[in-house]
Structure formats: C-alpha cells, structure tokens
mmCIF file of C-alpha atoms in Angstrom:
data_model
loop_
_atom_site.group_PDB
_atom_site.id
_atom_site.type_symbol
_atom_site.label_atom_id
_atom_site.label_comp_id
_atom_site.label_asym_id
_atom_site.label_seq_id
_atom_site.Cartn_x
_atom_site.Cartn_y
_atom_site.Cartn_z
ATOM 1 C CA UNK X 1 181.481 140.571 -235.153
ATOM 2 C CA UNK X 2 178.411 142.250 -235.313
ATOM 3 C CA UNK X 3 177.856 145.906 -233.517
ATOM 4 C CA UNK X 4 175.532 148.911 -233.511
ATOM 5 C CA UNK X 5 176.324 152.520 -233.152
ATOM 6 C CA UNK X 6 172.299 153.160 -231.693
ATOM 7 C CA UNK X 7 170.464 151.504 -228.788
ATOM 8 C CA UNK X 8 166.916 151.840 -227.401
ATOM 9 C CA UNK X 9 165.869 150.649 -224.056
ATOM 10 C CA UNK X 10 162.081 150.107 -224.276
ATOM 11 C CA UNK X 11 158.944 148.518 -222.853
ATOM 12 C CA UNK X 12 156.448 146.365 -224.494
ATOM 13 C CA UNK X 13 153.457 144.377 -223.496
ATOM 14 C CA UNK X 14 153.165 140.390 -224.589
ATOM 15 C CA UNK X 15 150.510 137.889 -223.993
ATOM 16 C CA UNK X 16 152.026 134.923 -221.835
ATOM 17 C CA UNK X 17 149.490 132.542 -221.094
ATOM 18 C CA UNK X 18 146.512 135.030 -222.061
ATOM 19 C CA UNK X 19 147.818 137.420 -219.716
ATOM 20 C CA UNK X 20 149.302 140.847 -220.306
ATOM 21 C CA UNK X 21 153.288 140.997 -219.001
ATOM 22 C CA UNK X 22 155.771 143.192 -219.403
ATOM 23 C CA UNK X 23 159.042 142.821 -220.278
ATOM 24 C CA UNK X 24 162.028 145.390 -221.998
ATOM 25 C CA UNK X 25 163.696 144.802 -224.746
ATOM 26 C CA UNK X 26 167.340 146.398 -225.538
ATOM 27 C CA UNK X 27 167.455 146.383 -229.393
ATOM 28 C CA UNK X 28 170.322 148.125 -231.692
ATOM 29 C CA UNK X 29 170.476 149.912 -234.872
ATOM 30 C CA UNK X 30 173.541 151.563 -237.087
ATOM 31 C CA UNK X 31 170.834 153.864 -238.716
ATOM 32 C CA UNK X 32 168.930 155.258 -235.904
ATOM 33 C CA UNK X 33 167.807 155.661 -232.414
ATOM 34 C CA UNK X 34 164.311 154.963 -234.138
ATOM 35 C CA UNK X 35 165.453 151.878 -235.767
ATOM 36 C CA UNK X 36 167.144 150.546 -232.587
ATOM 37 C CA UNK X 37 162.917 151.708 -231.494
ATOM 38 C CA UNK X 38 161.928 149.551 -234.066
ATOM 39 C CA UNK X 39 164.103 146.229 -234.066
ATOM 40 C CA UNK X 40 162.724 146.255 -230.317
ATOM 41 C CA UNK X 41 159.303 146.729 -231.100
ATOM 42 C CA UNK X 42 160.177 143.818 -233.832
ATOM 43 C CA UNK X 43 161.572 141.887 -231.247
ATOM 44 C CA UNK X 44 159.071 141.947 -228.645
ATOM 45 C CA UNK X 45 156.855 140.549 -230.927
ATOM 46 C CA UNK X 46 159.084 137.654 -231.974
ATOM 47 C CA UNK X 47 159.408 136.825 -228.445
ATOM 48 C CA UNK X 48 156.140 136.828 -227.693
ATOM 49 C CA UNK X 49 155.690 134.456 -230.980
ATOM 50 C CA UNK X 50 158.070 131.957 -229.848
ATOM 51 C CA UNK X 51 157.138 131.700 -226.371
ATOM 52 C CA UNK X 52 153.702 130.986 -227.540
ATOM 53 C CA UNK X 53 155.002 128.253 -229.611
ATOM 54 C CA UNK X 54 156.934 126.864 -226.533
ATOM 55 C CA UNK X 55 160.354 127.499 -228.468
ATOM 56 C CA UNK X 56 163.585 128.332 -227.057
ATOM 57 C CA UNK X 57 166.141 130.902 -227.509
ATOM 58 C CA UNK X 58 167.419 131.231 -230.797
ATOM 59 C CA UNK X 59 170.711 130.010 -231.553
ATOM 60 C CA UNK X 60 172.589 133.072 -233.587
ATOM 61 C CA UNK X 61 175.780 135.468 -233.162
ATOM 62 C CA UNK X 62 175.059 137.320 -230.413
ATOM 63 C CA UNK X 63 175.945 141.550 -231.346
ATOM 64 C CA UNK X 64 178.427 142.679 -228.774
ATOM 65 C CA UNK X 65 175.948 144.903 -226.464
ATOM 66 C CA UNK X 66 178.424 147.768 -225.401
ATOM 67 C CA UNK X 67 178.837 151.669 -225.999
ATOM 68 C CA UNK X 68 181.081 151.969 -229.442
ATOM 69 C CA UNK X 69 183.081 154.407 -228.821
ATOM 70 C CA UNK X 70 185.162 154.266 -231.971
ATOM 71 C CA UNK X 71 184.964 152.565 -235.403
ATOM 72 C CA UNK X 72 188.761 152.098 -236.889
ATOM 73 C CA UNK X 73 187.358 150.571 -239.592
ATOM 74 C CA UNK X 74 185.153 147.138 -240.592
ATOM 75 C CA UNK X 75 187.945 144.706 -238.853
ATOM 76 C CA UNK X 76 188.250 146.943 -235.448
ATOM 77 C CA UNK X 77 185.754 148.380 -232.844
ATOM 78 C CA UNK X 78 186.610 149.762 -229.474
ATOM 79 C CA UNK X 79 183.940 149.354 -227.001
ATOM 80 C CA UNK X 80 183.018 150.406 -223.531
ATOM 81 C CA UNK X 81 183.350 147.554 -220.999
ATOM 82 C CA UNK X 82 180.343 146.614 -218.246
ATOM 83 C CA UNK X 83 183.264 148.206 -215.359
ATOM 84 C CA UNK X 84 184.489 151.064 -218.058
ATOM 85 C CA UNK X 85 187.245 150.087 -219.409
ATOM 86 C CA UNK X 86 188.039 150.843 -223.447
ATOM 87 C CA UNK X 87 188.264 147.717 -225.080
ATOM 88 C CA UNK X 88 189.385 146.784 -228.989
ATOM 89 C CA UNK X 89 187.116 144.370 -231.187
ATOM 90 C CA UNK X 90 188.979 142.658 -233.491
ATOM 91 C CA UNK X 91 188.488 140.689 -236.373
ATOM 92 C CA UNK X 92 191.758 141.458 -238.054
ATOM 93 C CA UNK X 93 194.245 139.998 -235.232
ATOM 94 C CA UNK X 94 194.408 136.351 -233.195
ATOM 95 C CA UNK X 95 194.489 137.841 -229.810
ATOM 96 C CA UNK X 96 195.112 135.161 -226.836
ATOM 97 C CA UNK X 97 194.398 135.227 -222.977
ATOM 98 C CA UNK X 98 196.658 133.417 -221.321
ATOM 99 C CA UNK X 99 196.401 133.063 -217.389
ATOM 100 C CA UNK X 100 198.141 129.997 -217.273
ATOM 101 C CA UNK X 101 199.390 127.119 -219.457
ATOM 102 C CA UNK X 102 198.866 123.735 -220.261
ATOM 103 C CA UNK X 103 200.815 121.611 -218.272
ATOM 104 C CA UNK X 104 202.276 117.986 -218.879
ATOM 105 C CA UNK X 105 203.704 115.158 -216.948
ATOM 106 C CA UNK X 106 206.925 115.424 -218.184
ATOM 107 C CA UNK X 107 207.413 119.571 -217.542
ATOM 108 C CA UNK X 108 208.462 118.629 -213.989
ATOM 109 C CA UNK X 109 211.734 116.837 -215.517
ATOM 110 C CA UNK X 110 212.323 119.881 -217.823
ATOM 111 C CA UNK X 111 214.339 123.070 -217.864
ATOM 112 C CA UNK X 112 210.498 125.296 -217.848
ATOM 113 C CA UNK X 113 209.479 123.865 -214.535
ATOM 114 C CA UNK X 114 212.116 126.341 -212.928
ATOM 115 C CA UNK X 115 210.832 129.349 -215.006
ATOM 116 C CA UNK X 116 208.436 132.255 -213.264
ATOM 117 C CA UNK X 117 204.982 131.388 -214.144
ATOM 118 C CA UNK X 118 204.726 133.775 -216.698
ATOM 119 C CA UNK X 119 207.667 132.807 -218.374
ATOM 120 C CA UNK X 120 206.617 129.409 -218.271
ATOM 121 C CA UNK X 121 203.315 130.459 -220.242
ATOM 122 C CA UNK X 122 205.301 131.783 -222.730
ATOM 123 C CA UNK X 123 207.674 128.984 -223.079
ATOM 124 C CA UNK X 124 204.918 126.413 -223.389
ATOM 125 C CA UNK X 125 203.132 128.156 -225.594
ATOM 126 C CA UNK X 126 206.251 128.635 -227.996
ATOM 127 C CA UNK X 127 206.354 125.422 -228.014
ATOM 128 C CA UNK X 128 202.689 124.618 -228.892
ATOM 129 C CA UNK X 129 202.860 126.936 -231.992
ATOM 130 C CA UNK X 130 205.252 124.546 -234.004
ATOM 131 C CA UNK X 131 202.372 121.983 -233.746
ATOM 132 C CA UNK X 132 199.510 124.408 -235.283
ATOM 133 C CA UNK X 133 200.836 126.761 -238.400
ATOM 134 C CA UNK X 134 197.317 127.757 -238.270
ATOM 135 C CA UNK X 135 198.356 130.410 -235.765
ATOM 136 C CA UNK X 136 201.139 131.071 -238.147
ATOM 137 C CA UNK X 137 204.998 132.572 -237.240
ATOM 138 C CA UNK X 138 203.762 136.565 -236.389
ATOM 139 C CA UNK X 139 203.106 137.032 -232.647
ATOM 140 C CA UNK X 140 203.621 140.331 -230.671
ATOM 141 C CA UNK X 141 203.847 138.933 -226.865
ATOM 142 C CA UNK X 142 202.860 141.206 -223.883
ATOM 143 C CA UNK X 143 202.865 140.737 -219.785
ATOM 144 C CA UNK X 144 199.142 142.020 -218.364
ATOM 145 C CA UNK X 145 198.857 142.278 -214.391
ATOM 146 C CA UNK X 146 197.830 138.748 -214.336
ATOM 147 C CA UNK X 147 199.159 136.554 -217.338
ATOM 148 C CA UNK X 148 200.434 137.167 -221.045
ATOM 149 C CA UNK X 149 198.708 138.454 -223.940
ATOM 150 C CA UNK X 150 198.997 137.289 -227.651
ATOM 151 C CA UNK X 151 198.925 138.757 -230.657
ATOM 152 C CA UNK X 152 198.876 137.200 -233.834
ATOM 153 C CA UNK X 153 198.974 138.639 -237.051
ATOM 154 C CA UNK X 154 197.405 135.599 -238.683
ATOM 155 C CA UNK X 155 193.080 135.562 -237.926
ATOM 156 C CA UNK X 156 191.782 131.954 -236.899
ATOM 157 C CA UNK X 157 187.502 133.037 -237.124
ATOM 158 C CA UNK X 158 186.432 131.678 -233.657
ATOM 159 C CA UNK X 159 183.795 130.232 -235.961
ATOM 160 C CA UNK X 160 186.291 127.948 -237.338
ATOM 161 C CA UNK X 161 185.335 123.819 -236.789
ATOM 162 C CA UNK X 162 188.202 122.408 -233.807
ATOM 163 C CA UNK X 163 187.774 126.398 -232.723
ATOM 164 C CA UNK X 164 187.869 125.901 -229.042
ATOM 165 C CA UNK X 165 190.065 122.598 -228.514
ATOM 166 C CA UNK X 166 193.040 124.456 -230.132
ATOM 167 C CA UNK X 167 192.438 127.370 -228.058
ATOM 168 C CA UNK X 168 191.883 124.914 -224.904
ATOM 169 C CA UNK X 169 195.660 123.170 -225.956
ATOM 170 C CA UNK X 170 197.179 126.499 -226.403
ATOM 171 C CA UNK X 171 195.694 127.449 -222.423
ATOM 172 C CA UNK X 172 193.461 130.104 -223.421
ATOM 173 C CA UNK X 173 191.040 131.491 -220.550
ATOM 174 C CA UNK X 174 188.075 129.742 -220.604
ATOM 175 C CA UNK X 175 185.582 132.578 -220.136
ATOM 176 C CA UNK X 176 187.498 134.160 -223.129
ATOM 177 C CA UNK X 177 186.907 131.398 -225.489
ATOM 178 C CA UNK X 178 183.285 131.364 -225.088
ATOM 179 C CA UNK X 179 183.191 135.083 -225.498
ATOM 180 C CA UNK X 180 185.267 135.153 -229.103
ATOM 181 C CA UNK X 181 183.444 132.019 -230.200
ATOM 182 C CA UNK X 182 179.857 134.499 -228.991
ATOM 183 C CA UNK X 183 181.193 137.334 -230.841
ATOM 184 C CA UNK X 184 182.933 135.787 -233.517
ATOM 185 C CA UNK X 185 186.097 137.960 -232.652
ATOM 186 C CA UNK X 186 188.975 138.715 -230.227
ATOM 187 C CA UNK X 187 188.908 141.396 -227.186
ATOM 188 C CA UNK X 188 191.596 143.057 -225.760
ATOM 189 C CA UNK X 189 191.498 145.361 -223.021
ATOM 190 C CA UNK X 190 193.558 148.990 -223.421
ATOM 191 C CA UNK X 191 192.905 150.706 -220.200
ATOM 192 C CA UNK X 192 193.283 149.709 -216.405
ATOM 193 C CA UNK X 193 190.787 148.108 -214.499
ATOM 194 C CA UNK X 194 189.363 150.298 -211.841
ATOM 195 C CA UNK X 195 189.758 148.061 -208.854
ATOM 196 C CA UNK X 196 193.440 147.486 -209.627
ATOM 197 C CA UNK X 197 193.719 151.694 -209.357
ATOM 198 C CA UNK X 198 191.754 152.090 -206.738
ATOM 199 C CA UNK X 199 189.515 153.847 -208.211
ATOM 200 C CA UNK X 200 185.704 154.433 -207.946
ATOM 201 C CA UNK X 201 184.176 151.255 -209.361
ATOM 202 C CA UNK X 202 181.246 152.118 -212.196
ATOM 203 C CA UNK X 203 178.383 149.716 -213.351
ATOM 204 C CA UNK X 204 177.391 150.110 -216.912
ATOM 205 C CA UNK X 205 174.479 147.917 -217.529
ATOM 206 C CA UNK X 206 173.624 148.727 -221.118
ATOM 207 C CA UNK X 207 175.688 150.818 -224.318
ATOM 208 C CA UNK X 208 172.895 153.914 -222.862
ATOM 209 C CA UNK X 209 174.520 154.295 -219.437
ATOM 210 C CA UNK X 210 177.683 155.851 -220.921
ATOM 211 C CA UNK X 211 175.590 158.834 -222.489
ATOM 212 C CA UNK X 212 174.729 159.560 -218.995
ATOM 213 C CA UNK X 213 176.243 162.353 -216.831
ATOM 214 C CA UNK X 214 177.306 159.895 -214.296
ATOM 215 C CA UNK X 215 179.331 157.956 -216.622
ATOM 216 C CA UNK X 216 180.920 160.974 -218.334
ATOM 217 C CA UNK X 217 181.777 162.270 -214.709
ATOM 218 C CA UNK X 218 183.504 159.428 -213.800
ATOM 219 C CA UNK X 219 185.154 158.908 -217.070
ATOM 220 C CA UNK X 220 186.947 162.034 -216.425
ATOM 221 C CA UNK X 221 188.746 160.677 -213.192
ATOM 222 C CA UNK X 222 188.916 157.661 -214.552
ATOM 223 C CA UNK X 223 191.400 158.437 -217.311
ATOM 224 C CA UNK X 224 192.785 161.171 -215.563
ATOM 225 C CA UNK X 225 194.138 157.567 -212.779
ATOM 226 C CA UNK X 226 194.708 155.646 -215.736
ATOM 227 C CA UNK X 227 197.913 157.823 -216.841
ATOM 228 C CA UNK X 228 199.559 156.349 -214.102
ATOM 229 C CA UNK X 229 199.240 152.624 -215.303
ATOM 230 C CA UNK X 230 200.097 150.518 -218.249
ATOM 231 C CA UNK X 231 197.986 147.956 -219.310
ATOM 232 C CA UNK X 232 200.954 145.664 -220.923
ATOM 233 C CA UNK X 233 204.712 145.336 -221.410
ATOM 234 C CA UNK X 234 206.108 143.795 -224.485
ATOM 235 C CA UNK X 235 208.205 140.884 -224.010
ATOM 236 C CA UNK X 236 208.665 139.585 -227.257
ATOM 237 C CA UNK X 237 208.074 139.070 -230.902
ATOM 238 C CA UNK X 238 208.489 136.611 -233.175
ATOM 239 C CA UNK X 239 208.788 136.307 -236.686
ATOM 240 C CA UNK X 240 208.301 139.519 -238.578
ATOM 241 C CA UNK X 241 207.022 142.158 -236.383
ATOM 242 C CA UNK X 242 204.117 143.966 -237.241
ATOM 243 C CA UNK X 243 204.137 146.984 -234.689
ATOM 244 C CA UNK X 244 203.764 149.561 -237.042
ATOM 245 C CA UNK X 245 200.150 148.644 -238.111
ATOM 246 C CA UNK X 246 197.694 151.529 -237.535
ATOM 247 C CA UNK X 247 195.609 148.978 -234.984
ATOM 248 C CA UNK X 248 198.576 147.732 -233.561
ATOM 249 C CA UNK X 249 200.106 151.224 -232.970
ATOM 250 C CA UNK X 250 196.680 152.219 -231.280
ATOM 251 C CA UNK X 251 196.245 149.196 -228.446
ATOM 252 C CA UNK X 252 200.259 150.190 -227.679
ATOM 253 C CA UNK X 253 199.306 153.576 -226.925
ATOM 254 C CA UNK X 254 195.874 153.211 -225.134
ATOM 255 C CA UNK X 255 198.055 150.726 -223.315
ATOM 256 C CA UNK X 256 200.472 152.675 -222.490
ATOM 257 C CA UNK X 257 202.747 150.852 -223.279
ATOM 258 C CA UNK X 258 205.991 153.211 -223.901
ATOM 259 C CA UNK X 259 205.060 154.810 -220.411
ATOM 260 C CA UNK X 260 206.318 151.501 -218.779
ATOM 261 C CA UNK X 261 204.098 151.625 -215.685
ATOM 262 C CA UNK X 262 202.876 149.696 -213.371
ATOM 263 C CA UNK X 263 200.158 147.205 -215.166
ATOM 264 C CA UNK X 264 197.119 147.386 -213.786
#
C-alpha cells in the first residue's frame, strides 16, 4: 500500500516530437510539499524520455491518490474518496465487497433459493469459505445499503498468485477486485454516500481539493447529515470475534454501527 501525506500539482513544459507541450503532473511525498514538487518534476522528465523512446506507461503498484485524513498505523490509513466519504485502507484485514453471489445451477433446487438476496449472499459465502482455508475462519459480516461487507481476520495480499480467481469465485465486485490489486490493499467506506442522504454532492479530483475552503465548508454539513445514518449493520460473526481490535472498533464507530440507523 503506497500513500502520500503531501501533494503537489504543477505544470511542466516537455518536448513531444520536437514541439513544446505543457503537461500537468500530480505527485506525492511523505517528506514535504517541496519534495512532492521535486518528484513531479522528475516524473515530467521521465514522461518526456519514455515518449521519446516510444514506451508505454510503466507497470507498478499505484499509490492511493487521495487525501490522507488519518494514519492509524503502518497497515491502516483513512482517506477521503472522490465524493467526500471517509475510507479505511488496510493491509491488516481482508475486506470483501459482496453485492451478489456466484450462483450455480443446483442452487435453484436448494433451500438457499428461498432466502432474501442478502441472506443468499451470506449463505453462499459460508459455503465457499469451507473450500478455501487460506481465508481463515474468523469473520465479521455486515449488511450494507447495497449488499454485504465481510472483514476477515486473516490477510490475503492482493498481489498473491491466484488472487483474482479466488475473489471472482467468492463473488467479489469486479471493480473492487481491480482496485484492491492495483493498490495492493483493501478498502471499506466508513461514512455515507452523499446522494443516499440527499446531500449536496462534491467532486474531489485530487488530494489538494481537500485543502480548499469549499471542501471544508461542505465537510461540515456532510458530517452533520451523516450522523443520521449508518453505513453497516452487523449481521453475524464466524469463528473468534475480533471486535476489540482497535481498527475494528474504529471501523464500527465511524460507520455509526451502534446507532443502528438507516443504511447509506
């Protein structure tokens, strides 16, 4: 998991086919804004060299290009996503976003077919984990507005061989799989989506937007509105419960779990 505390967006002039072209580079640093500027300048030079050599974009682990609101420890940070919600990013737990379940032909003849959709997702997950011991045996299972969130005590690195196949087998959302693999961590939204609260929307295009007065004014009203909603409801636990882990306690608290409000 790569993330940065400081960001700098800057325009640079580079040569493309012997012509001057202006490009905008956003770069991050954990040292200072000045260091982020130096990194942006180096990136612009690298872009110029790669274009001249006819090379494509390099393949590497992408940094989380979001404002870091809190650093909990080396494995857990909180960021602000593109629509203003707070997000947990973790390399300590495996977090699965299940909006549906991998159905089989024989399911229609079993009792699972008579369950409500979210209950079917959970039942199917419990069936699947028996086949994949690498997932561990300790889980917290939550209902979300759209589906089910599973937090597993055992961490499976998204860079692990066979990761994508395993996630698809479990029915994990395809976009979520791609993002987890790209950033080599798991994510869990902790505060409501604005549109589900009928709250004014905001677009955060870069981490620097979270330093503006516009964002800070929006954040104040957003947090007030969020108090009337919960992001998750705990459905059940499997194995040994780890509710007292500090990160889980924070997850449940910021999600407003105990308030048991309408999901958003």
